[in-house]
């Protein structure tokens, strides 16, 4: 169990919070008078027809297909805006029974309208056509996409905004999809962090996580032809400004610390990392983590998440030898991270009826979200030297890359359309408007020179071992030929030892192209640093040292890494 007395999450929640609850969000800053223009025209809001057969997602382009200039892109930084989507949940039956009215108007795909002057508990007036009559008109908010999430088809449309984050992750960049909103607004449902295992195999899976897994493993099937891939997962919760490991054997009881590497990367020390090779494994790990996640029941939600949950995917991609001849050298060793974040719901603690520990939890949740709001306000100010208070909370430190850092980010604001939740919904829309002004700086992540060198040394040793095997086989063949009277069989050229090969790798400084040059242009010509291994490759791979290698040729596995993706 996670820290704190509570009951655990169900495998798949079927209901959301009562529409009669309200919550308080940070409304200290008003929305901008001039809304940020939409990034791109959105697709039609009409529900998509159910396909007769399950649609197979198109494979994500492998890094070798990424459009890039021929020069080294190691220092290229691209500025990109945080994308913001609004997910409007349906008006629930309980809300209708208690007389709640739907006050959220979605007339076009990138705009939501809310009445001005309405206050919590008031009753709006409608004309005969069902249009709301408010004296001071409607307030409009523009975003990248606004959707009423009432079907799996709409969930699929919402996920289309998350696709660039997943694609960037596959190409060696960081990505993040984050769900924010009041308690019971549908964040966990939208993210799919509590989805049942069957959802990962559904014709149209609901939720960001199941759809991400489908797209990601489609990419892996394509990329394994060129890369040795290692994919790992972490699952942590931030509860009362402390970090707990949801996948640890002790049930997430031990607190973990945050540290920062020399490169500026934030990491959680001692967190459990699990190798994954299928979507089913993700489903199982989510179920394990959710059983340890802290939840509780109060007046606004029967199963309210009392912690912020962060599912992190970490991927290392190491070039295969034959692919290194056709893929640009700055794409040979890639490392990336994808955060899928389900934030705890903001709430007005007095409305929840919480007391004791539950009351303290609510205060802690709002404090963490308040600090997140301070970070967003600082980033949205646009000031070049504005101090950003990332260190004020564990949550903001973990999300420092995702907001204002090196990341492709989608921020999903989940709102309720009920009139009784007017203040909370308006606060969420203002919050999301500020997020939309944040600019991130994307830069492709590559492994350190030391890691590249270690990998290349391992390749040299494995190729040397293969060369030794073929040398022994060659000696056996010469002996057999001599027995039948065949003479003048050429001797194998003398090969350099492994230490010489390692020295040449070190001299190359981790640059894979010079290493290959040394392999093919040593004192023995095509044998080079690897001795007979180059000839062995020519025989086994169907190539010569001067010609291109055939795709799908056999090569040794990487020297290290457990559970890595190999073909």
Coordinates of C-alpha atoms in Angstrom, one line a residue:
X1 CA 0.0 0.0 0.0
X2 CA 1.0 3.6 -0.5
X3 CA 1.6 5.9 2.4
X4 CA -1.5 6.8 4.3
X5 CA -4.6 4.9 5.3
X6 CA -6.8 4.6 2.3
X7 CA -8.5 2.1 0.0
X8 CA -6.9 1.2 -3.3
X9 CA -7.9 2.2 -6.8
X10 CA -10.3 -0.1 -8.7
X11 CA -9.0 -1.7 -11.8
X12 CA -11.2 0.5 -14.0
X13 CA -13.4 3.3 -12.5
X14 CA -16.8 3.4 -14.0
X15 CA -18.1 6.6 -12.5
X16 CA -16.7 10.1 -11.9
X17 CA -17.4 12.6 -9.2
X18 CA -20.7 14.0 -8.3
X19 CA -21.4 17.2 -10.3
X20 CA -22.6 19.0 -7.1
X21 CA -19.0 19.4 -5.8
X22 CA -16.9 22.4 -6.4
X23 CA -13.2 23.1 -6.0
X24 CA -10.9 26.1 -5.8
X25 CA -8.1 26.7 -8.3
X26 CA -5.5 29.4 -8.4
X27 CA -7.3 32.4 -10.0
X28 CA -4.8 35.0 -9.0
X29 CA -4.0 35.9 -12.7
X30 CA -6.8 36.6 -15.1
X31 CA -6.8 35.1 -18.6
X32 CA -5.0 37.1 -21.3
X33 CA -7.1 39.7 -23.0
X34 CA -5.8 38.4 -26.4
X35 CA -6.0 34.6 -26.4
X36 CA -3.0 32.7 -27.9
X37 CA -3.9 31.8 -31.5
X38 CA -4.4 28.1 -32.2
X39 CA -1.3 26.3 -33.4
X40 CA -3.1 24.4 -36.1
X41 CA -6.6 23.9 -37.5
X42 CA -8.3 21.1 -35.7
X43 CA -10.1 18.3 -37.3
X44 CA -13.9 17.9 -37.5
X45 CA -15.8 17.4 -34.2
X46 CA -18.1 14.9 -35.7
X47 CA -17.8 11.5 -34.1
X48 CA -15.8 9.0 -36.2
X49 CA -17.7 6.0 -37.5
X50 CA -16.8 2.6 -35.9
X51 CA -14.5 0.8 -38.3
X52 CA -15.5 -2.7 -39.5
X53 CA -12.0 -4.0 -38.6
X54 CA -9.5 -2.9 -36.1
X55 CA -7.3 -0.2 -37.5
X56 CA -3.6 -1.0 -37.4
X57 CA -1.7 2.2 -36.5
X58 CA 0.9 3.3 -39.0
X59 CA 4.5 2.6 -37.7
X60 CA 6.2 5.7 -36.3
X61 CA 9.2 6.7 -38.3
X62 CA 12.5 5.3 -37.0
X63 CA 15.2 7.9 -36.2
X64 CA 16.8 7.2 -39.6
X65 CA 13.7 8.5 -41.3
X66 CA 13.6 11.8 -39.3
X67 CA 14.1 14.7 -41.7
X68 CA 17.3 16.3 -40.6
X69 CA 20.2 18.3 -42.2
X70 CA 23.2 16.2 -43.1
X71 CA 25.4 18.0 -40.5
X72 CA 25.7 17.0 -36.9
X73 CA 22.5 18.1 -35.0
X74 CA 24.0 17.6 -31.5
X75 CA 23.6 21.3 -30.6
X76 CA 20.4 22.1 -32.5
X77 CA 17.7 23.5 -30.2
X78 CA 14.1 24.1 -31.4
X79 CA 11.6 26.3 -29.5
X80 CA 8.1 24.8 -29.3
X81 CA 5.0 25.9 -27.4
X82 CA 3.3 23.6 -24.9
X83 CA 0.1 22.3 -26.6
X84 CA -3.1 22.6 -24.5
X85 CA -6.3 20.5 -25.0
X86 CA -9.5 20.8 -23.0
X87 CA -11.4 17.6 -22.2
X88 CA -15.0 18.4 -21.2
X89 CA -16.5 15.3 -19.5
X90 CA -20.2 14.6 -19.9
X91 CA -22.8 15.9 -17.4
X92 CA -23.3 12.9 -15.1
X93 CA -26.6 11.4 -14.2
X94 CA -26.2 12.3 -10.6
X95 CA -25.7 15.9 -11.6
X96 CA -28.8 15.9 -13.8
X97 CA -30.9 14.3 -11.0
X98 CA -29.8 17.2 -8.7
X99 CA -30.7 19.8 -11.3
X100 CA -27.3 20.7 -12.6
X101 CA -27.2 22.5 -16.0
X102 CA -24.6 22.1 -18.7
X103 CA -23.0 25.5 -19.1
X104 CA -20.0 24.7 -21.3
X105 CA -20.4 25.5 -24.9
X106 CA -18.2 23.9 -27.5
X107 CA -19.2 25.4 -30.9
X108 CA -15.9 25.0 -32.8
X109 CA -13.0 22.5 -32.3
X110 CA -10.6 25.0 -30.7
X111 CA -12.9 27.2 -28.5
X112 CA -14.9 26.8 -25.3
X113 CA -17.5 29.3 -24.2
X114 CA -18.4 30.0 -20.5
X115 CA -21.0 32.5 -19.2
X116 CA -19.7 35.6 -17.5
X117 CA -21.0 36.6 -14.1
X118 CA -22.3 33.2 -13.1
X119 CA -21.5 32.2 -9.6
X120 CA -21.5 28.8 -7.9
X121 CA -25.0 27.7 -7.0
X122 CA -26.8 30.1 -9.4
X123 CA -29.4 28.8 -11.9
X124 CA -28.8 29.9 -15.5
X125 CA -31.8 30.9 -17.7
X126 CA -32.3 29.2 -21.1
X127 CA -34.4 30.3 -24.1
X128 CA -36.7 28.0 -26.0
X129 CA -33.9 26.8 -28.3
X130 CA -31.9 25.7 -25.3
X131 CA -29.4 28.5 -25.5
X132 CA -28.2 30.1 -22.3
X133 CA -29.3 33.6 -21.6
X134 CA -26.7 35.7 -19.7
X135 CA -26.9 39.4 -19.6
X136 CA -23.2 40.0 -19.9
X137 CA -22.6 37.4 -22.7
X138 CA -20.2 34.5 -23.0
X139 CA -16.5 34.3 -22.3
X140 CA -14.4 32.6 -25.0
X141 CA -11.2 30.6 -24.5
X142 CA -9.1 29.4 -27.4
X143 CA -6.9 26.3 -27.2
X144 CA -5.3 23.8 -29.5
X145 CA -8.3 21.5 -29.2
X146 CA -11.5 21.4 -27.2
X147 CA -13.5 18.1 -27.0
X148 CA -16.5 16.8 -25.2
X149 CA -15.2 13.4 -24.2
X150 CA -18.3 11.2 -24.6
X151 CA -17.1 8.3 -26.7
X152 CA -14.0 6.2 -27.5
X153 CA -14.0 7.9 -31.0
X154 CA -13.5 11.3 -29.3
X155 CA -10.9 9.8 -27.0
X156 CA -9.0 8.8 -30.2
X157 CA -9.3 12.4 -31.5
X158 CA -7.9 13.7 -28.2
X159 CA -4.9 11.3 -28.4
X160 CA -4.0 12.7 -31.9
X161 CA -2.7 15.7 -30.0
X162 CA -0.4 13.4 -27.9
X163 CA 1.0 11.6 -31.0
X164 CA 3.8 14.2 -31.5
X165 CA 5.0 13.6 -27.9
X166 CA 5.2 9.9 -28.6
X167 CA 6.9 10.4 -31.9
X168 CA 9.5 12.8 -30.4
X169 CA 10.1 10.2 -27.7
X170 CA 10.9 7.6 -30.4
X171 CA 13.2 10.0 -32.1
X172 CA 15.4 10.7 -29.1
X173 CA 13.6 13.7 -27.5
X174 CA 11.8 14.0 -24.2
X175 CA 8.0 14.0 -24.2
X176 CA 5.2 14.6 -21.6
X177 CA 1.4 14.3 -21.5
X178 CA -0.1 15.8 -18.4
X179 CA -3.7 15.8 -17.1
X180 CA -4.9 18.6 -14.8
X181 CA -8.2 19.5 -13.3
X182 CA -10.5 19.6 -10.3
X183 CA -11.4 16.4 -8.4
X184 CA -13.7 14.2 -10.4
X185 CA -13.2 15.9 -13.7
X186 CA -12.0 12.8 -15.5
X187 CA -8.2 13.0 -15.4
X188 CA -7.5 9.4 -14.6
X189 CA -10.1 8.3 -17.1
X190 CA -8.5 10.6 -19.8
X191 CA -5.0 9.4 -19.1
X192 CA -6.0 5.7 -18.8
X193 CA -3.7 5.1 -15.9
X194 CA -6.3 2.9 -14.3
X195 CA -7.4 1.1 -17.5
X196 CA -8.1 -2.6 -17.3
X197 CA -5.8 -4.9 -19.2
X198 CA -8.5 -5.5 -21.8
X199 CA -8.4 -1.8 -22.7
X200 CA -4.9 -2.3 -24.1
X201 CA -6.3 -4.8 -26.7
X202 CA -9.6 -3.0 -27.5
X203 CA -10.5 -2.0 -31.0
X204 CA -10.5 1.6 -30.0
X205 CA -8.7 1.8 -26.6
X206 CA -9.7 4.7 -24.3
X207 CA -7.1 6.7 -22.5
X208 CA -3.7 8.2 -23.4
X209 CA -1.6 5.3 -21.8
X210 CA -3.2 2.4 -23.8
X211 CA -3.1 4.3 -27.0
X212 CA 0.5 5.4 -26.4
X213 CA 1.5 1.8 -25.9
X214 CA -0.1 0.7 -29.1
X215 CA 1.8 3.4 -31.1
X216 CA 5.1 2.9 -29.3
X217 CA 5.3 -0.9 -29.9
X218 CA 4.4 -0.3 -33.5
X219 CA 7.5 1.9 -33.7
X220 CA 9.6 -0.7 -31.9
X221 CA 8.8 -3.3 -34.5
X222 CA 10.1 -1.0 -37.2
X223 CA 13.1 0.4 -35.3
X224 CA 14.6 -3.0 -34.2
X225 CA 15.9 -3.5 -37.7
X226 CA 18.4 -0.7 -37.1
X227 CA 18.7 -0.4 -33.3
X228 CA 19.3 -2.4 -30.2
X229 CA 16.6 -0.9 -28.0
X230 CA 16.2 -1.0 -24.2
X231 CA 12.8 0.2 -22.8
X232 CA 12.3 0.6 -19.1
X233 CA 9.4 1.9 -17.0
X234 CA 9.2 3.7 -13.6
X235 CA 6.0 4.5 -11.7
X236 CA 6.1 6.9 -8.8
X237 CA 3.6 9.0 -6.8
X238 CA 4.1 12.4 -5.1
X239 CA 2.2 12.3 -1.9
X240 CA 2.4 15.1 0.7
X241 CA 5.5 16.4 -1.2
X242 CA 7.3 13.1 -0.8
X243 CA 8.1 10.6 -3.6
X244 CA 7.2 6.9 -3.3
X245 CA 8.0 4.1 -5.6
X246 CA 4.8 2.3 -6.7
X247 CA 6.7 -0.6 -8.2
X248 CA 8.9 -1.4 -5.3
X249 CA 8.6 -4.8 -3.5
X250 CA 7.7 -3.1 -0.2
X251 CA 4.6 -1.6 -1.8
X252 CA 5.9 2.0 -2.1
X253 CA 6.5 2.6 1.6
X254 CA 10.1 4.1 1.3
X255 CA 10.6 7.7 0.5
X256 CA 12.9 8.5 -2.4
X257 CA 15.2 11.5 -3.1
X258 CA 15.6 13.6 -6.2
X259 CA 19.0 14.4 -7.5
X260 CA 20.4 16.4 -10.5
X261 CA 23.1 15.2 -12.8
X262 CA 25.9 17.4 -14.1
X263 CA 23.9 17.7 -17.4
X264 CA 20.9 19.2 -15.5
X265 CA 18.8 16.0 -15.8
X266 CA 16.6 15.3 -12.8
X267 CA 16.3 11.7 -11.6
X268 CA 14.9 9.8 -8.7
X269 CA 17.6 7.8 -6.8
X270 CA 16.8 4.2 -6.1
X271 CA 13.6 4.1 -8.1
X272 CA 12.6 0.7 -9.5
X273 CA 13.1 0.3 -13.3
X274 CA 11.4 -2.6 -15.0
X275 CA 12.2 -3.8 -18.5
X276 CA 9.2 -4.1 -20.7
X277 CA 8.7 -5.9 -24.0
X278 CA 4.9 -5.8 -24.5
X279 CA 1.9 -3.7 -23.8
X280 CA 0.6 -6.5 -21.5
X281 CA 3.6 -5.9 -19.2
X282 CA 2.7 -2.2 -18.9
X283 CA -0.9 -3.2 -18.0
X284 CA 0.4 -5.5 -15.3
X285 CA 2.8 -2.9 -13.9
X286 CA 0.0 -0.3 -13.8
X287 CA -2.2 -2.6 -11.9
X288 CA 0.6 -3.3 -9.4
X289 CA 1.4 0.4 -9.0
X290 CA -2.3 1.5 -8.7
X291 CA -2.8 -1.1 -5.9
X292 CA -0.1 0.9 -4.0
X293 CA -1.4 4.4 -5.0
X294 CA -3.0 6.5 -2.3
X295 CA -6.8 7.0 -2.8
X296 CA -9.7 7.9 -0.5
X297 CA -13.4 8.6 -0.5
X298 CA -14.9 12.0 0.2
X299 CA -18.0 14.0 -0.7
X300 CA -16.7 14.9 -4.2
X301 CA -15.4 11.6 -5.4
X302 CA -15.8 8.0 -4.2
X303 CA -12.3 7.1 -5.3
X304 CA -10.3 10.3 -5.3
X305 CA -6.6 10.1 -6.1
X306 CA -4.7 11.6 -3.2
X307 CA -1.4 11.7 -5.0
X308 CA 0.2 12.8 -8.3
X309 CA 1.1 9.7 -10.3
X310 CA 3.9 9.8 -12.9
X311 CA 4.5 6.9 -15.3
X312 CA 7.9 7.3 -16.9
X313 CA 9.2 5.4 -20.0
X314 CA 13.0 5.5 -20.6
X315 CA 14.4 4.3 -23.9
X316 CA 18.0 3.8 -25.0
X317 CA 18.6 3.2 -28.7
X318 CA 22.0 1.9 -29.8
X319 CA 22.9 1.5 -33.5
X320 CA 23.4 -1.9 -35.1
X321 CA 26.6 -2.3 -37.0
X322 CA 25.1 -2.6 -40.5
X323 CA 22.7 0.3 -39.9
X324 CA 25.6 2.5 -38.9
X325 CA 26.6 2.7 -42.6
X326 CA 23.4 4.4 -43.6
X327 CA 22.2 6.3 -40.6
X328 CA 23.8 9.7 -39.8
X329 CA 26.3 9.3 -37.0
X330 CA 24.6 11.8 -34.7
X331 CA 21.6 9.4 -34.6
X332 CA 23.6 6.3 -33.4
X333 CA 23.2 6.5 -29.6
X334 CA 19.8 8.0 -28.5
X335 CA 18.3 8.3 -25.1
X336 CA 14.8 9.7 -24.3
X337 CA 12.1 9.9 -21.7
X338 CA 8.3 10.1 -21.8
X339 CA 6.3 11.2 -18.7
X340 CA 2.6 10.3 -18.5
X341 CA 1.3 12.4 -15.6
X342 CA -2.1 12.0 -13.7
X343 CA -2.2 14.9 -11.2
X344 CA -4.3 14.7 -8.1
X345 CA -7.4 16.8 -8.3
X346 CA -7.5 20.3 -6.9
X347 CA -10.3 20.8 -4.4
X348 CA -11.9 23.1 -1.9
X349 CA -11.2 21.1 1.2
X350 CA -14.3 22.3 3.1
X351 CA -16.5 21.0 0.2
X352 CA -15.0 17.5 0.5
X353 CA -16.1 17.0 4.1
X354 CA -12.6 15.8 4.9
X355 CA -11.2 15.8 8.4
X356 CA -8.0 14.7 10.0
X357 CA -5.5 13.1 7.6
X358 CA -7.8 13.6 4.6
X359 CA -8.0 17.3 5.4
X360 CA -4.2 17.5 5.6
X361 CA -3.9 15.6 2.3
X362 CA -6.2 18.2 0.6
X363 CA -4.1 21.0 1.9
X364 CA -0.9 19.3 0.6
X365 CA -2.4 18.6 -2.8
X366 CA -3.5 22.2 -3.2
X367 CA -0.1 23.4 -2.0
X368 CA 1.7 21.3 -4.6
X369 CA -0.6 22.5 -7.4
X370 CA -0.2 26.1 -6.1
X371 CA 3.6 25.7 -6.5
X372 CA 3.0 24.3 -10.0
X373 CA 0.9 27.4 -10.7
X374 CA 3.8 29.6 -9.6
X375 CA 6.1 27.8 -12.0
X376 CA 3.6 28.2 -14.8
X377 CA 3.1 32.0 -14.0
X378 CA 6.9 32.5 -14.1
X379 CA 7.3 30.7 -17.3
X380 CA 4.3 32.4 -19.0
X381 CA 5.6 35.8 -18.1
X382 CA 8.0 35.7 -21.0
X383 CA 10.7 37.5 -19.1
X384 CA 14.2 36.4 -20.2
X385 CA 15.7 36.3 -16.6
X386 CA 12.5 35.4 -14.7
X387 CA 13.3 33.1 -11.7
X388 CA 11.3 29.9 -11.9
X389 CA 10.7 28.3 -8.5
X390 CA 11.1 24.6 -9.6
X391 CA 12.7 23.7 -6.2
X392 CA 9.7 24.7 -4.1
X393 CA 8.1 21.3 -4.4
X394 CA 9.0 17.8 -5.4
X395 CA 6.3 17.8 -8.1
X396 CA 7.7 20.9 -9.9
X397 CA 11.2 19.5 -9.8
X398 CA 10.1 16.3 -11.4
X399 CA 8.2 18.3 -14.1
X400 CA 11.0 20.8 -14.7
X401 CA 11.9 19.3 -18.1
X402 CA 8.2 19.1 -19.1
X403 CA 7.4 22.8 -18.4
X404 CA 9.9 25.2 -19.8
X405 CA 12.6 22.6 -20.4
X406 CA 13.7 20.1 -23.0
X407 CA 10.4 18.4 -23.8
X408 CA 7.5 18.1 -26.3
X409 CA 4.5 18.6 -23.9
X410 CA 0.8 18.2 -24.1
X411 CA -1.2 19.7 -21.2
X412 CA -4.8 18.3 -21.0
X413 CA -7.1 20.3 -18.8
X414 CA -10.1 18.3 -17.7
X415 CA -13.3 20.2 -16.8
X416 CA -16.8 19.6 -15.7
X417 CA -19.7 21.3 -17.6
X418 CA -22.0 21.5 -14.5
X419 CA -23.1 24.9 -13.4
X420 CA -22.3 24.1 -9.8
X421 CA -18.6 23.6 -10.8
X422 CA -18.5 26.9 -12.7
X423 CA -15.8 28.5 -10.5
X424 CA -13.5 25.5 -10.7
X425 CA -14.0 25.1 -14.5
X426 CA -13.3 28.8 -15.0
X427 CA -10.2 28.6 -12.9
X428 CA -8.9 25.5 -14.8
X429 CA -9.5 27.4 -18.1
X430 CA -7.5 30.4 -16.9
X431 CA -4.8 28.0 -15.6
X432 CA -4.6 26.3 -19.0
X433 CA -4.5 29.7 -20.8
X434 CA -1.3 30.6 -18.9
X435 CA 0.2 27.2 -19.7
X436 CA -0.3 27.8 -23.4
X437 CA 2.1 30.7 -23.2
X438 CA 5.0 28.5 -22.1
X439 CA 7.8 27.8 -24.6
X440 CA 9.9 24.6 -24.3
X441 CA 13.4 24.2 -25.9
X442 CA 13.7 20.8 -27.7
X443 CA 17.1 19.2 -28.1
X444 CA 17.8 15.6 -29.1
X445 CA 19.3 13.5 -26.3
X446 CA 22.4 11.5 -27.0
X447 CA 24.4 9.2 -24.8
X448 CA 27.7 10.3 -23.3
X449 CA 31.0 9.6 -25.1
X450 CA 31.9 7.1 -22.3
X451 CA 28.8 5.1 -23.0
X452 CA 29.4 5.1 -26.7
X453 CA 33.0 3.9 -26.2
X454 CA 31.9 1.1 -23.9
X455 CA 29.4 -0.1 -26.4
X456 CA 31.9 0.1 -29.3
X457 CA 34.5 -1.8 -27.3
X458 CA 32.0 -4.5 -26.6
X459 CA 31.2 -4.7 -30.4
X460 CA 35.0 -5.1 -31.1
X461 CA 35.3 -7.9 -28.6
X462 CA 32.3 -9.7 -29.9
X463 CA 33.4 -9.4 -33.5
X464 CA 36.9 -10.6 -32.4
X465 CA 35.2 -13.7 -30.9
X466 CA 33.3 -14.4 -34.1
X467 CA 36.6 -14.0 -36.0
X468 CA 38.3 -16.6 -33.8
X469 CA 35.5 -19.0 -34.4
X470 CA 35.7 -18.6 -38.2
X471 CA 39.5 -18.8 -38.0
X472 CA 39.2 -22.2 -36.3
X473 CA 36.7 -23.3 -38.8
X474 CA 39.0 -22.1 -41.7
X475 CA 41.9 -24.2 -40.2
X476 CA 39.6 -27.2 -40.1
X477 CA 38.7 -26.8 -43.7
X478 CA 42.3 -26.4 -44.8
X479 CA 43.2 -29.6 -43.0
X480 CA 40.4 -31.4 -44.8
X481 CA 41.5 -30.0 -48.1
X482 CA 45.0 -31.2 -47.5
X483 CA 43.8 -34.7 -46.8
X484 CA 42.2 -34.9 -50.2
X485 CA 45.3 -33.5 -51.9
X486 CA 44.4 -29.8 -52.4
X487 CA 47.5 -27.6 -52.0
X488 CA 48.4 -23.9 -52.0
X489 CA 45.5 -23.0 -49.6
X490 CA 46.2 -19.3 -48.6
X491 CA 47.0 -18.7 -45.0
X492 CA 44.8 -16.4 -42.8
X493 CA 46.4 -13.0 -42.3
X494 CA 47.8 -12.2 -38.9
X495 CA 45.2 -10.4 -36.8
X496 CA 45.6 -7.7 -34.2
X497 CA 44.7 -8.5 -30.7
X498 CA 41.7 -7.1 -28.9
X499 CA 43.7 -4.7 -26.9
X500 CA 44.9 -3.0 -30.1
X501 CA 41.3 -2.8 -31.3
X502 CA 40.2 -1.2 -28.0
X503 CA 43.1 1.3 -28.3
X504 CA 41.9 2.3 -31.8
X505 CA 38.3 2.7 -30.4
X506 CA 39.6 4.9 -27.7
X507 CA 41.6 6.9 -30.2
X508 CA 38.4 7.5 -32.2
X509 CA 36.9 9.2 -29.2
X510 CA 33.5 7.6 -29.5
X511 CA 33.0 8.8 -33.1
X512 CA 31.6 5.7 -34.8
X513 CA 32.6 6.6 -38.3
X514 CA 36.4 6.9 -37.5
X515 CA 36.1 3.6 -35.7
X516 CA 34.7 1.9 -38.8
X517 CA 37.4 3.5 -40.9
X518 CA 40.1 2.0 -38.6
X519 CA 38.4 -1.4 -38.8
X520 CA 38.5 -1.4 -42.6
X521 CA 41.8 0.4 -43.2
X522 CA 44.3 -1.2 -40.9
X523 CA 47.7 -2.7 -41.7
X524 CA 46.0 -5.8 -43.2
X525 CA 43.7 -3.9 -45.5
X526 CA 40.1 -5.3 -45.2
X527 CA 41.1 -7.3 -42.1
X528 CA 42.3 -4.2 -40.3
X529 CA 42.0 -3.8 -36.6
X530 CA 39.6 -6.7 -36.3
X531 CA 41.9 -9.1 -38.2
X532 CA 39.8 -11.8 -40.0
X533 CA 36.5 -10.4 -38.5
X534 CA 36.1 -8.1 -41.5
X535 CA 36.4 -11.0 -43.9
X536 CA 34.0 -12.9 -41.7
X537 CA 31.5 -10.1 -42.0
X538 CA 31.9 -10.1 -45.7
X539 CA 31.2 -13.8 -45.9
X540 CA 28.3 -13.9 -43.4
X541 CA 26.6 -10.6 -44.3
X542 CA 26.9 -10.9 -48.0
X543 CA 29.0 -7.7 -48.4
X544 CA 32.5 -6.6 -49.0
X545 CA 34.4 -4.1 -47.0
X546 CA 33.9 -1.5 -49.8
X547 CA 30.2 -2.3 -50.5
X548 CA 26.9 -1.6 -48.7
X549 CA 25.6 -4.1 -46.1
X550 CA 22.4 -6.0 -46.8
X551 CA 19.6 -5.1 -44.3
X552 CA 18.8 -7.8 -41.9
X553 CA 22.3 -9.1 -41.8
X554 CA 23.4 -11.0 -38.7
X555 CA 25.3 -9.2 -36.0
X556 CA 26.1 -9.7 -32.3
X557 CA 23.8 -8.5 -29.6
X558 CA 24.8 -5.4 -27.5
X559 CA 27.4 -6.0 -24.8
X560 CA 25.2 -5.1 -21.9
X561 CA 21.6 -4.4 -20.9
X562 CA 18.9 -6.7 -19.6
X563 CA 15.7 -7.2 -21.5
X564 CA 16.8 -5.1 -24.4
X565 CA 14.9 -5.2 -27.7
X566 CA 16.9 -7.2 -30.1
X567 CA 16.1 -8.8 -33.5

